[in-house]
mmCIF file of C-alpha atoms in Angstrom:
data_model
loop_
_atom_site.group_PDB
_atom_site.id
_atom_site.type_symbol
_atom_site.label_atom_id
_atom_site.label_comp_id
_atom_site.label_asym_id
_atom_site.label_seq_id
_atom_site.Cartn_x
_atom_site.Cartn_y
_atom_site.Cartn_z
ATOM 1 C CA MET A 3 0.034 0.076 -0.067
ATOM 2 C CA TYR A 4 2.915 2.412 0.994
ATOM 3 C CA GLN A 5 4.987 1.841 -2.002
ATOM 4 C CA SER A 6 2.069 2.167 -4.351
ATOM 5 C CA LEU A 7 1.004 5.438 -2.926
ATOM 6 C CA PHE A 8 4.727 6.752 -3.279
ATOM 7 C CA ARG A 9 4.994 5.487 -6.727
ATOM 8 C CA GLU A 10 1.759 7.132 -7.581
ATOM 9 C CA LYS A 11 2.930 10.452 -6.442
ATOM 10 C CA VAL A 12 6.260 10.272 -8.335
ATOM 11 C CA ASP A 13 4.512 9.071 -11.364
ATOM 12 C CA LEU A 14 2.173 12.020 -11.265
ATOM 13 C CA LEU A 15 5.381 14.547 -11.359
ATOM 14 C CA LYS A 16 6.676 12.362 -14.591
ATOM 15 C CA GLU A 17 3.466 12.715 -16.417
ATOM 16 C CA SER A 18 3.251 16.380 -15.752
ATOM 17 C CA GLY A 19 6.895 16.983 -16.672
ATOM 18 C CA GLU A 20 7.442 18.386 -13.183
ATOM 19 C CA TYR A 21 9.768 15.488 -12.074
ATOM 20 C CA ARG A 22 13.169 16.627 -10.990
ATOM 21 C CA VAL A 23 16.381 15.191 -12.171
ATOM 22 C CA PHE A 24 19.635 15.940 -10.494
ATOM 23 C CA ARG A 25 22.026 16.292 -13.380
ATOM 24 C CA ARG A 26 25.785 15.611 -12.263
ATOM 25 C CA ILE A 27 27.689 19.205 -12.058
ATOM 26 C CA ASP A 28 31.321 19.262 -11.177
ATOM 27 C CA ARG A 29 32.707 22.537 -11.224
ATOM 28 C CA ARG A 30 36.226 23.320 -11.977
ATOM 29 C CA CYS A 31 38.036 25.298 -9.046
ATOM 30 C CA GLY A 32 39.910 28.271 -10.915
ATOM 31 C CA GLU A 33 37.915 27.551 -14.205
ATOM 32 C CA TYR A 34 34.656 28.669 -13.513
ATOM 33 C CA PRO A 35 31.958 28.928 -15.152
ATOM 34 C CA THR A 36 33.257 25.662 -16.917
ATOM 35 C CA CYS A 37 31.977 22.413 -15.536
ATOM 36 C CA TYR A 38 31.747 18.690 -16.264
ATOM 37 C CA MET A 39 28.440 17.603 -16.911
ATOM 38 C CA GLY A 40 26.840 14.175 -16.447
ATOM 39 C CA GLY A 41 23.834 12.911 -18.502
ATOM 40 C CA ASP A 42 23.318 11.460 -22.075
ATOM 41 C CA LYS A 43 26.355 13.286 -23.505
ATOM 42 C CA PRO A 44 28.772 13.740 -20.742
ATOM 43 C CA GLY A 45 31.590 16.383 -21.131
ATOM 44 C CA GLN A 46 32.547 19.973 -20.675
ATOM 45 C CA GLY A 47 29.796 22.538 -20.185
ATOM 46 C CA VAL A 48 29.152 25.974 -18.869
ATOM 47 C CA VAL A 49 26.825 26.767 -15.646
ATOM 48 C CA TRP A 50 24.416 29.611 -16.335
ATOM 49 C CA CYS A 51 22.176 29.221 -13.186
ATOM 50 C CA SER A 52 24.613 29.135 -10.110
ATOM 51 C CA ASN A 53 23.861 30.869 -7.061
ATOM 52 C CA ASP A 54 27.425 31.655 -6.641
ATOM 53 C CA TYR A 55 26.706 35.141 -8.172
ATOM 54 C CA LEU A 56 30.069 36.522 -7.802
ATOM 55 C CA ASN A 57 32.261 33.474 -8.162
ATOM 56 C CA MET A 58 33.557 33.912 -4.490
ATOM 57 C CA SER A 59 33.439 30.265 -3.643
ATOM 58 C CA GLN A 60 36.694 29.893 -5.599
ATOM 59 C CA HIS A 61 38.289 33.155 -4.534
ATOM 60 C CA PRO A 62 41.880 32.612 -3.373
ATOM 61 C CA ASP A 63 41.455 34.547 -0.002
ATOM 62 C CA VAL A 64 38.537 32.409 0.710
ATOM 63 C CA LEU A 65 40.316 29.132 -0.133
ATOM 64 C CA ASP A 66 43.348 30.042 2.027
ATOM 65 C CA ALA A 67 40.941 30.891 5.172
ATOM 66 C CA MET A 68 39.209 27.671 4.776
ATOM 67 C CA PHE A 69 42.341 25.621 4.292
ATOM 68 C CA ALA A 70 43.994 27.221 7.329
ATOM 69 C CA ALA A 71 40.926 26.610 9.323
ATOM 70 C CA LEU A 72 40.851 22.907 8.392
ATOM 71 C CA ARG A 73 44.600 22.707 9.511
ATOM 72 C CA THR A 74 44.014 24.211 12.834
ATOM 73 C CA HIS A 75 40.403 23.255 13.807
ATOM 74 C CA GLY A 76 39.744 19.969 12.011
ATOM 75 C CA ALA A 77 36.744 18.997 9.725
ATOM 76 C CA GLY A 78 33.860 19.151 11.840
ATOM 77 C CA SER A 79 32.358 21.718 14.556
ATOM 78 C CA GLY A 80 32.137 19.154 17.502
ATOM 79 C CA GLY A 81 28.206 19.709 18.225
ATOM 80 C CA SER A 82 25.507 22.544 18.414
ATOM 81 C CA ARG A 83 26.426 26.099 19.277
ATOM 82 C CA ASN A 84 25.129 25.172 22.807
ATOM 83 C CA ILE A 85 27.395 22.090 23.204
ATOM 84 C CA GLY A 86 30.939 22.451 21.966
ATOM 85 C CA GLY A 87 30.392 23.917 18.528
ATOM 86 C CA THR A 88 30.853 27.591 19.164
ATOM 87 C CA HIS A 89 34.478 28.127 18.033
ATOM 88 C CA GLY A 90 36.247 31.428 17.510
ATOM 89 C CA PHE A 91 35.434 31.929 13.870
ATOM 90 C CA PHE A 92 31.709 32.368 14.834
ATOM 91 C CA ASP A 93 32.776 35.753 17.025
ATOM 92 C CA GLU A 94 34.232 37.275 13.953
ATOM 93 C CA LEU A 95 31.638 36.263 11.383
ATOM 94 C CA GLU A 96 28.810 37.513 13.554
ATOM 95 C CA GLU A 97 30.419 40.537 14.560
ATOM 96 C CA SER A 98 31.201 41.208 10.694
ATOM 97 C CA LEU A 99 27.666 40.598 9.844
ATOM 98 C CA ALA A 100 26.069 43.045 12.417
ATOM 99 C CA GLU A 101 28.456 45.622 11.396
ATOM 100 C CA TRP A 102 27.773 45.181 7.544
ATOM 101 C CA HIS A 103 23.947 45.757 8.123
ATOM 102 C CA GLY A 104 24.369 48.397 11.022
ATOM 103 C CA LYS A 105 22.852 46.266 13.545
ATOM 104 C CA GLU A 106 23.611 45.445 17.229
ATOM 105 C CA SER A 107 24.149 41.908 16.624
ATOM 106 C CA ALA A 108 23.827 38.884 14.061
ATOM 107 C CA LEU A 109 23.196 35.181 14.717
ATOM 108 C CA VAL A 110 24.222 32.542 12.201
ATOM 109 C CA PHE A 111 22.346 29.472 11.203
ATOM 110 C CA PRO A 112 23.710 26.524 9.186
ATOM 111 C CA THR A 113 21.561 27.302 6.160
ATOM 112 C CA GLY A 114 19.511 30.438 4.715
ATOM 113 C CA PHE A 115 16.554 28.053 4.721
ATOM 114 C CA SER A 116 16.563 27.453 8.461
ATOM 115 C CA SER A 117 17.515 31.002 9.276
ATOM 116 C CA ASN A 118 14.113 31.760 7.808
ATOM 117 C CA ASP A 119 12.101 28.812 8.969
ATOM 118 C CA ALA A 120 13.418 28.464 12.517
ATOM 119 C CA THR A 121 13.548 32.343 13.374
ATOM 120 C CA LEU A 122 9.902 33.045 12.048
ATOM 121 C CA GLN A 123 8.633 29.985 13.865
ATOM 122 C CA CYS A 124 10.582 31.319 17.034
ATOM 123 C CA LEU A 125 9.335 34.958 16.898
ATOM 124 C CA LEU A 126 5.794 34.032 15.929
ATOM 125 C CA ARG A 127 5.748 31.792 19.086
ATOM 126 C CA ILE A 128 7.251 34.223 21.532
ATOM 127 C CA ILE A 129 4.978 37.174 20.597
ATOM 128 C CA PRO A 130 1.523 36.544 21.857
ATOM 129 C CA ASN A 131 -1.375 36.790 19.480
ATOM 130 C CA CYS A 132 1.026 37.978 16.784
ATOM 131 C CA HIS A 133 -0.503 38.564 13.242
ATOM 132 C CA VAL A 134 2.088 37.959 10.343
ATOM 133 C CA PHE A 135 1.607 39.775 6.896
ATOM 134 C CA SER A 136 3.493 37.749 4.235
ATOM 135 C CA ASP A 137 4.224 38.748 0.513
ATOM 136 C CA ALA A 138 2.190 36.268 -1.815
ATOM 137 C CA SER A 139 5.777 35.455 -3.503
ATOM 138 C CA ASN A 140 7.836 34.962 -0.399
ATOM 139 C CA HIS A 141 10.234 31.989 -0.386
ATOM 140 C CA ALA A 142 9.040 28.644 0.704
ATOM 141 C CA SER A 143 11.418 28.779 3.845
ATOM 142 C CA ILE A 144 9.381 31.736 4.948
ATOM 143 C CA ILE A 145 6.047 30.104 4.216
ATOM 144 C CA ASN A 146 7.159 26.904 5.993
ATOM 145 C CA GLY A 147 8.142 29.108 9.255
ATOM 146 C CA ILE A 148 4.846 30.847 9.351
ATOM 147 C CA ARG A 149 2.924 27.604 8.595
ATOM 148 C CA GLY A 150 4.683 25.958 11.648
ATOM 149 C CA THR A 151 2.924 28.302 14.111
ATOM 150 C CA LYS A 152 -0.745 29.035 15.023
ATOM 151 C CA ALA A 153 -0.115 32.860 14.245
ATOM 152 C CA THR A 154 -2.989 34.298 11.972
ATOM 153 C CA CYS A 155 -1.073 34.989 8.531
ATOM 154 C CA HIS A 156 -2.498 37.545 6.113
ATOM 155 C CA VAL A 157 -1.077 36.902 2.746
ATOM 156 C CA PHE A 158 -0.821 40.461 0.852
ATOM 157 C CA ALA A 159 -0.749 40.522 -2.984
ATOM 158 C CA HIS A 160 2.862 40.458 -4.471
ATOM 159 C CA ASN A 161 4.468 44.056 -3.976
ATOM 160 C CA ASP A 162 1.087 45.500 -3.528
ATOM 161 C CA VAL A 163 1.304 48.323 -1.194
ATOM 162 C CA SER A 164 -2.310 49.089 -1.159
ATOM 163 C CA ASP A 165 -3.179 45.657 -0.558
ATOM 164 C CA LEU A 166 -0.744 45.467 2.524
ATOM 165 C CA GLU A 167 -2.321 48.750 3.798
ATOM 166 C CA ALA A 168 -5.943 47.522 3.859
ATOM 167 C CA LYS A 169 -4.990 44.287 5.571
ATOM 168 C CA LEU A 170 -2.961 46.316 7.969
ATOM 169 C CA SER A 171 -5.561 48.711 8.693
ATOM 170 C CA ALA A 172 -8.097 45.687 9.401
ATOM 171 C CA ILE A 173 -6.107 44.940 12.433
ATOM 172 C CA PRO A 174 -6.241 47.009 15.825
ATOM 173 C CA LEU A 175 -3.056 49.265 16.264
ATOM 174 C CA ASP A 176 -1.983 47.542 19.399
ATOM 175 C CA THR A 177 -1.986 43.863 18.253
ATOM 176 C CA PRO A 178 1.301 42.601 17.542
ATOM 177 C CA LYS A 179 2.341 42.440 14.052
ATOM 178 C CA ILE A 180 5.281 41.443 11.671
ATOM 179 C CA VAL A 181 5.610 42.339 7.953
ATOM 180 C CA VAL A 182 7.547 39.743 6.228
ATOM 181 C CA PHE A 183 8.952 40.368 2.605
ATOM 182 C CA GLU A 184 12.070 40.051 0.421
ATOM 183 C CA SER A 185 14.049 42.675 -1.147
ATOM 184 C CA VAL A 186 14.759 40.796 -4.365
ATOM 185 C CA TYR A 187 12.348 37.843 -5.650
ATOM 186 C CA SER A 188 14.547 35.055 -6.973
ATOM 187 C CA MET A 189 12.329 33.601 -9.538
ATOM 188 C CA ASP A 190 10.905 36.931 -11.035
ATOM 189 C CA GLY A 191 14.208 39.148 -10.589
ATOM 190 C CA ASP A 192 11.842 41.975 -9.391
ATOM 191 C CA ILE A 193 12.269 44.369 -6.342
ATOM 192 C CA ALA A 194 9.990 45.016 -3.440
ATOM 193 C CA PRO A 195 8.899 48.538 -2.573
ATOM 194 C CA ILE A 196 11.022 48.433 0.393
ATOM 195 C CA SER A 197 10.648 52.119 1.694
ATOM 196 C CA GLU A 198 6.816 52.113 1.324
ATOM 197 C CA ILE A 199 6.307 48.798 3.213
ATOM 198 C CA VAL A 200 8.435 50.143 5.750
ATOM 199 C CA ASP A 201 6.524 53.269 6.296
ATOM 200 C CA LEU A 202 3.471 51.201 6.269
ATOM 201 C CA ALA A 203 4.871 48.825 9.073
ATOM 202 C CA GLU A 204 5.720 51.880 11.107
ATOM 203 C CA GLN A 205 2.477 53.462 10.924
ATOM 204 C CA HIS A 206 0.663 50.235 12.010
ATOM 205 C CA ASN A 207 3.025 49.346 14.839
ATOM 206 C CA ALA A 208 4.228 46.189 12.915
ATOM 207 C CA LEU A 209 7.998 44.887 12.987
ATOM 208 C CA THR A 210 9.793 44.394 9.519
ATOM 209 C CA TYR A 211 11.421 41.332 8.491
ATOM 210 C CA LEU A 212 13.518 41.554 5.399
ATOM 211 C CA ASP A 213 14.812 38.733 3.438
ATOM 212 C CA GLU A 214 17.750 40.112 1.682
ATOM 213 C CA VAL A 215 19.223 36.816 0.423
ATOM 214 C CA HIS A 216 19.356 37.670 -3.222
ATOM 215 C CA ALA A 217 20.732 41.390 -2.566
ATOM 216 C CA VAL A 218 23.435 40.917 0.067
ATOM 217 C CA GLY A 219 27.063 41.221 -1.591
ATOM 218 C CA MET A 220 25.621 42.449 -4.633
ATOM 219 C CA TYR A 221 23.729 45.780 -3.952
ATOM 220 C CA GLY A 222 24.249 48.955 -1.611
ATOM 221 C CA PRO A 223 27.158 50.112 -0.032
ATOM 222 C CA ARG A 224 29.795 47.558 0.429
ATOM 223 C CA GLY A 225 27.347 44.899 -0.884
ATOM 224 C CA SER A 226 25.142 45.208 2.219
ATOM 225 C CA GLY A 227 21.797 45.032 0.372
ATOM 226 C CA LEU A 228 19.178 46.993 -0.761
ATOM 227 C CA ALA A 229 17.860 48.407 2.327
ATOM 228 C CA ALA A 230 21.182 49.941 2.790
ATOM 229 C CA LYS A 231 21.097 51.237 -0.704
ATOM 230 C CA LEU A 232 17.951 53.092 0.111
ATOM 231 C CA GLY A 233 19.388 54.457 3.336
ATOM 232 C CA ILE A 234 16.777 52.747 5.346
ATOM 233 C CA ASP A 235 18.389 49.435 6.706
ATOM 234 C CA HIS A 236 18.243 51.240 10.280
ATOM 235 C CA ARG A 237 14.438 51.031 10.035
ATOM 236 C CA ILE A 238 14.314 47.382 9.220
ATOM 237 C CA ASP A 239 13.831 45.413 12.470
ATOM 238 C CA ILE A 240 15.161 42.009 11.282
ATOM 239 C CA ILE A 241 17.351 41.539 8.168
ATOM 240 C CA GLN A 242 17.800 37.889 6.988
ATOM 241 C CA GLY A 243 20.488 36.864 4.716
ATOM 242 C CA THR A 244 22.729 33.978 3.446
ATOM 243 C CA MET A 245 26.016 33.121 2.875
ATOM 244 C CA ALA A 246 25.208 30.703 0.114
ATOM 245 C CA LYS A 247 24.828 32.981 -2.781
ATOM 246 C CA ALA A 248 27.178 36.204 -3.387
ATOM 247 C CA VAL A 249 29.317 34.958 -0.390
ATOM 248 C CA GLY A 250 29.980 31.755 -2.150
ATOM 249 C CA ILE A 251 29.563 29.153 0.517
ATOM 250 C CA ILE A 252 26.728 28.208 2.938
ATOM 251 C CA GLY A 253 24.935 29.466 5.974
ATOM 252 C CA GLY A 254 22.142 31.791 7.004
ATOM 253 C CA TYR A 255 21.882 34.717 9.303
ATOM 254 C CA ILE A 256 19.854 37.487 10.930
ATOM 255 C CA ALA A 257 21.090 40.670 12.021
ATOM 256 C CA SER A 258 18.826 42.977 14.445
ATOM 257 C CA ARG A 259 18.949 44.587 17.769
ATOM 258 C CA GLU A 260 20.583 42.385 20.659
ATOM 259 C CA THR A 261 17.367 41.899 22.336
ATOM 260 C CA ILE A 262 15.735 40.137 19.401
ATOM 261 C CA THR A 263 18.977 38.148 18.508
ATOM 262 C CA ASP A 264 19.345 36.918 21.973
ATOM 263 C CA ALA A 265 15.670 36.026 22.196
ATOM 264 C CA VAL A 266 16.155 33.876 19.114
ATOM 265 C CA ARG A 267 19.374 32.265 20.211
ATOM 266 C CA SER A 268 17.628 31.346 23.526
ATOM 267 C CA TYR A 269 14.367 29.976 22.406
ATOM 268 C CA CYS A 270 14.680 29.039 18.676
ATOM 269 C CA THR A 271 14.427 25.114 18.533
ATOM 270 C CA GLY A 272 15.785 25.073 14.929
ATOM 271 C CA PHE A 273 19.002 27.061 16.100
ATOM 272 C CA ILE A 274 19.596 25.217 19.532
ATOM 273 C CA PHE A 275 19.324 21.672 18.357
ATOM 274 C CA THR A 276 21.167 21.653 15.271
ATOM 275 C CA THR A 277 25.046 21.063 14.521
ATOM 276 C CA ALA A 278 26.855 24.154 14.227
ATOM 277 C CA LEU A 279 28.769 25.057 10.888
ATOM 278 C CA ARG A 280 32.040 23.590 10.643
ATOM 279 C CA PRO A 281 35.131 26.101 11.334
ATOM 280 C CA ALA A 282 36.319 25.921 7.818
ATOM 281 C CA VAL A 283 33.157 26.931 6.518
ATOM 282 C CA VAL A 284 32.717 29.979 9.031
ATOM 283 C CA ALA A 285 36.314 31.074 8.158
ATOM 284 C CA GLY A 286 35.613 30.996 4.595
ATOM 285 C CA CYS A 287 32.478 33.365 5.053
ATOM 286 C CA SER A 288 34.356 35.797 6.950
ATOM 287 C CA ALA A 289 36.886 36.013 4.504
ATOM 288 C CA SER A 290 34.474 36.262 1.511
ATOM 289 C CA ILE A 291 32.455 39.117 3.378
ATOM 290 C CA SER A 292 35.542 41.045 4.206
ATOM 291 C CA HIS A 293 36.615 40.895 0.809
ATOM 292 C CA LEU A 294 33.192 42.099 -0.627
ATOM 293 C CA LYS A 295 33.045 44.970 1.962
ATOM 294 C CA ARG A 296 36.077 46.471 0.565
ATOM 295 C CA SER A 297 35.928 45.393 -3.098
ATOM 296 C CA ALA A 298 33.282 46.674 -5.576
ATOM 297 C CA THR A 299 35.041 44.867 -8.491
ATOM 298 C CA GLU A 300 32.772 41.980 -8.468
ATOM 299 C CA ARG A 301 29.600 43.981 -8.115
ATOM 300 C CA SER A 302 30.742 46.323 -11.175
ATOM 301 C CA GLU A 303 31.387 43.448 -13.299
ATOM 302 C CA LEU A 304 28.461 41.602 -12.501
ATOM 303 C CA ALA A 305 26.541 44.777 -13.537
ATOM 304 C CA ARG A 306 28.325 45.073 -16.634
ATOM 305 C CA LYS A 307 27.818 41.381 -17.665
ATOM 306 C CA THR A 308 24.295 41.412 -16.896
ATOM 307 C CA SER A 309 23.824 44.509 -19.189
ATOM 308 C CA LEU A 310 25.569 42.686 -21.788
ATOM 309 C CA LEU A 311 23.472 39.642 -21.365
ATOM 310 C CA ARG A 312 20.080 41.368 -21.467
ATOM 311 C CA ASP A 313 21.285 43.105 -24.866
ATOM 312 C CA CYS A 314 22.516 39.842 -26.313
ATOM 313 C CA LEU A 315 19.172 37.969 -25.538
ATOM 314 C CA ALA A 316 17.035 40.953 -26.942
ATOM 315 C CA ARG A 317 19.268 40.727 -30.338
ATOM 316 C CA SER A 318 18.323 37.152 -30.583
ATOM 317 C CA ALA A 319 14.500 37.658 -29.722
ATOM 318 C CA ILE A 320 14.973 35.616 -26.518
ATOM 319 C CA PRO A 321 12.149 37.046 -24.140
ATOM 320 C CA VAL A 322 13.011 38.131 -20.439
ATOM 321 C CA MET A 323 10.238 38.520 -18.209
ATOM 322 C CA ALA A 324 9.496 42.241 -17.950
ATOM 323 C CA CYS A 325 9.238 42.285 -14.124
ATOM 324 C CA SER A 326 13.230 41.503 -13.768
ATOM 325 C CA GLU A 327 15.172 44.548 -12.530
ATOM 326 C CA THR A 328 18.122 42.720 -11.096
ATOM 327 C CA HIS A 329 20.881 40.200 -12.258
ATOM 328 C CA ILE A 330 18.217 37.238 -12.285
ATOM 329 C CA LEU A 331 17.094 36.975 -15.686
ATOM 330 C CA PRO A 332 13.943 34.741 -16.065
ATOM 331 C CA VAL A 333 13.226 33.500 -19.628
ATOM 332 C CA PRO A 334 9.689 32.215 -19.930
ATOM 333 C CA VAL A 335 8.809 28.949 -21.508
ATOM 334 C CA ARG A 336 5.379 28.426 -19.838
ATOM 335 C CA ASP A 337 5.238 24.538 -20.119
ATOM 336 C CA ALA A 338 6.690 21.996 -17.787
ATOM 337 C CA LYS A 339 7.515 19.366 -20.336
ATOM 338 C CA LYS A 340 8.971 21.662 -22.836
ATOM 339 C CA CYS A 341 11.096 23.155 -20.157
ATOM 340 C CA THR A 342 12.405 20.086 -19.016
ATOM 341 C CA LEU A 343 13.131 18.829 -22.552
ATOM 342 C CA ALA A 344 14.740 22.190 -23.414
ATOM 343 C CA ALA A 345 16.939 22.160 -20.488
ATOM 344 C CA ASN A 346 18.219 18.390 -21.367
ATOM 345 C CA TYR A 347 18.636 19.534 -25.052
ATOM 346 C CA LEU A 348 20.676 22.779 -24.054
ATOM 347 C CA ALA A 349 23.151 20.539 -21.896
ATOM 348 C CA ASP A 350 23.408 17.518 -24.379
ATOM 349 C CA GLU A 351 23.421 19.453 -27.722
ATOM 350 C CA HIS A 352 24.983 22.919 -26.535
ATOM 351 C CA GLY A 353 26.882 22.239 -23.377
ATOM 352 C CA ILE A 354 25.057 24.628 -21.503
ATOM 353 C CA TYR A 355 23.577 24.007 -17.882
ATOM 354 C CA ILE A 356 20.267 25.691 -17.126
ATOM 355 C CA GLN A 357 18.092 24.068 -14.395
ATOM 356 C CA PRO A 358 14.332 23.961 -15.700
ATOM 357 C CA ILE A 359 12.178 25.736 -12.940
ATOM 358 C CA ASN A 360 8.844 24.108 -12.777
ATOM 359 C CA SER A 361 6.245 23.724 -10.143
ATOM 360 C CA PRO A 362 6.001 23.997 -7.138
ATOM 361 C CA THR A 363 8.909 26.526 -7.419
ATOM 362 C CA VAL A 364 6.850 28.628 -9.598
ATOM 363 C CA PRO A 365 2.933 28.191 -10.311
ATOM 364 C CA GLN A 366 2.077 25.983 -13.125
ATOM 365 C CA GLY A 367 2.021 27.835 -16.605
ATOM 366 C CA THR A 368 4.713 30.121 -15.493
ATOM 367 C CA GLU A 369 7.566 27.565 -15.997
ATOM 368 C CA ARG A 370 10.928 29.144 -16.876
ATOM 369 C CA PHE A 371 14.677 29.203 -17.188
ATOM 370 C CA ARG A 372 16.336 31.392 -14.439
ATOM 371 C CA VAL A 373 19.367 32.742 -16.198
ATOM 372 C CA ASN A 374 22.178 34.679 -14.477
ATOM 373 C CA VAL A 375 25.632 35.595 -15.474
ATOM 374 C CA THR A 376 28.593 36.140 -13.278
ATOM 375 C CA PRO A 377 31.737 38.137 -13.375
ATOM 376 C CA CYS A 378 33.546 35.235 -14.624
ATOM 377 C CA HIS A 379 31.343 34.720 -17.883
ATOM 378 C CA THR A 380 32.938 35.907 -21.160
ATOM 379 C CA TYR A 381 31.254 37.917 -23.898
ATOM 380 C CA GLU A 382 31.956 34.542 -25.785
ATOM 381 C CA HIS A 383 29.991 32.755 -23.118
ATOM 382 C CA ILE A 384 27.154 35.124 -23.588
ATOM 383 C CA GLU A 385 27.072 35.021 -27.411
ATOM 384 C CA ALA A 386 26.901 31.114 -27.258
ATOM 385 C CA LEU A 387 24.071 31.020 -24.618
ATOM 386 C CA SER A 388 22.047 33.371 -26.819
ATOM 387 C CA LYS A 389 22.340 31.513 -29.948
ATOM 388 C CA ALA A 390 21.838 28.189 -28.190
ATOM 389 C CA LEU A 391 18.522 29.549 -26.695
ATOM 390 C CA ALA A 392 17.522 30.703 -30.029
ATOM 391 C CA ASP A 393 18.113 27.241 -31.510
ATOM 392 C CA THR A 394 16.070 25.590 -28.595
ATOM 393 C CA PHE A 395 13.306 28.011 -28.681
ATOM 394 C CA GLU A 396 12.707 26.966 -32.293
ATOM 395 C CA VAL A 397 13.416 23.274 -31.850
ATOM 396 C CA PHE A 398 10.641 22.979 -29.245
ATOM 397 C CA GLU A 399 8.451 26.064 -30.594
ATOM 398 C CA ILE A 400 8.431 27.943 -27.497
ATOM 399 C CA THR A 401 6.805 31.165 -27.796
ATOM 400 C CA ARG A 402 9.038 34.372 -27.613
ATOM 401 C CA SER A 403 6.535 36.720 -26.677
ATOM 402 C CA ARG A 404 7.727 39.110 -23.889
ATOM 403 C CA GLY A 405 6.220 39.469 -20.685
ATOM 404 C CA ARG A 406 5.590 38.380 -17.042
ATOM 405 C CA PRO A 407 3.671 35.175 -16.754
ATOM 406 C CA SER A 408 2.427 36.431 -13.088
ATOM 407 C CA ARG A 409 1.040 34.297 -10.491
ATOM 408 C CA GLU A 410 -2.348 35.959 -10.500
ATOM 409 C CA GLU A 411 -2.465 35.289 -14.288
ATOM 410 C CA ALA A 412 -1.769 31.345 -13.433
ATOM 411 C CA ILE A 413 -4.226 31.204 -10.714
ATOM 412 C CA SER A 414 -6.914 32.719 -12.982
ATOM 413 C CA ALA A 415 -6.246 30.573 -15.908
#
């Protein structure tokens, strides 16, 4: 009975084209974006969808710091932060993160997912009768954290300040509230109206919780995020980020007032009962962030290459969703089976790796390729990608109309 149930659920994904296959990708240190790809036609390829946005995972300063920590501290952390896992590298990293965001303190988690999930569960359990207001396009880690509590959740339309205002206005001023949103949305590449949301939150006596995962390292002064770029980071109560994207390694964190981070540290089960990041990882994160604080080279080159990629895709009549304002360029396919087949074709015939983005990551009918360039991609790489996409769109008869297949359209379809 159980095996047939599991088999049936997996078969449904295969029939719809939403079944996920992990293609082997062996990146080559010092040769990024080159990789070795497995599959039907294994061989050398080029990665076009990595979250290692600035190639910091292979930066010499990062590698040196990790090797040094490995030699001095060994491979593992030895336990949770509370039981033997708080090594000296954590002090350096958490102080650096707090300073980066202009906050009193920071707290590091093993992953970005866990920092959202565990922190939100903790906050919504500590604050009595709390109402949470969550953007409709928020990441699964945010949704999971909210659903893990009994807090009343109000989902407001994506980036819709009017809808948020209407929902906030319906709740008494003295009722505890948290507004949770992201600065950059990873599947659409769009930016939240951060200032307007913060204004509303302050007017309605609500805490603000901002996920800057896809912005830290890449935007703002010293790469400290979009809230800092707007000069309002001091008005955000809790900033959440990751070391798995622009920083190039792994780990998540929150930065806030000391009272908030101390409460999370003391009550958050997802933090208390998990093994701490190993010393080499934390040392590497510190080295990467230190470099990004003092170097704008990677950010400037990312911006330049993104502009080149946009222009090249436009010349090849490859659509990019109109909502994209950032380094994330979503290319609409709008069909799960075609998206998967086209991704395999790109890999096998053109040596280009782009992971198909299907449901449940995005709503059905809005399937896409999520493309992003990095400082290490060359103009030749960009031209090759454009030509390969043009060929692929023709082979699979993918519509080239420009525009955003919105979540609202998908729901109403």
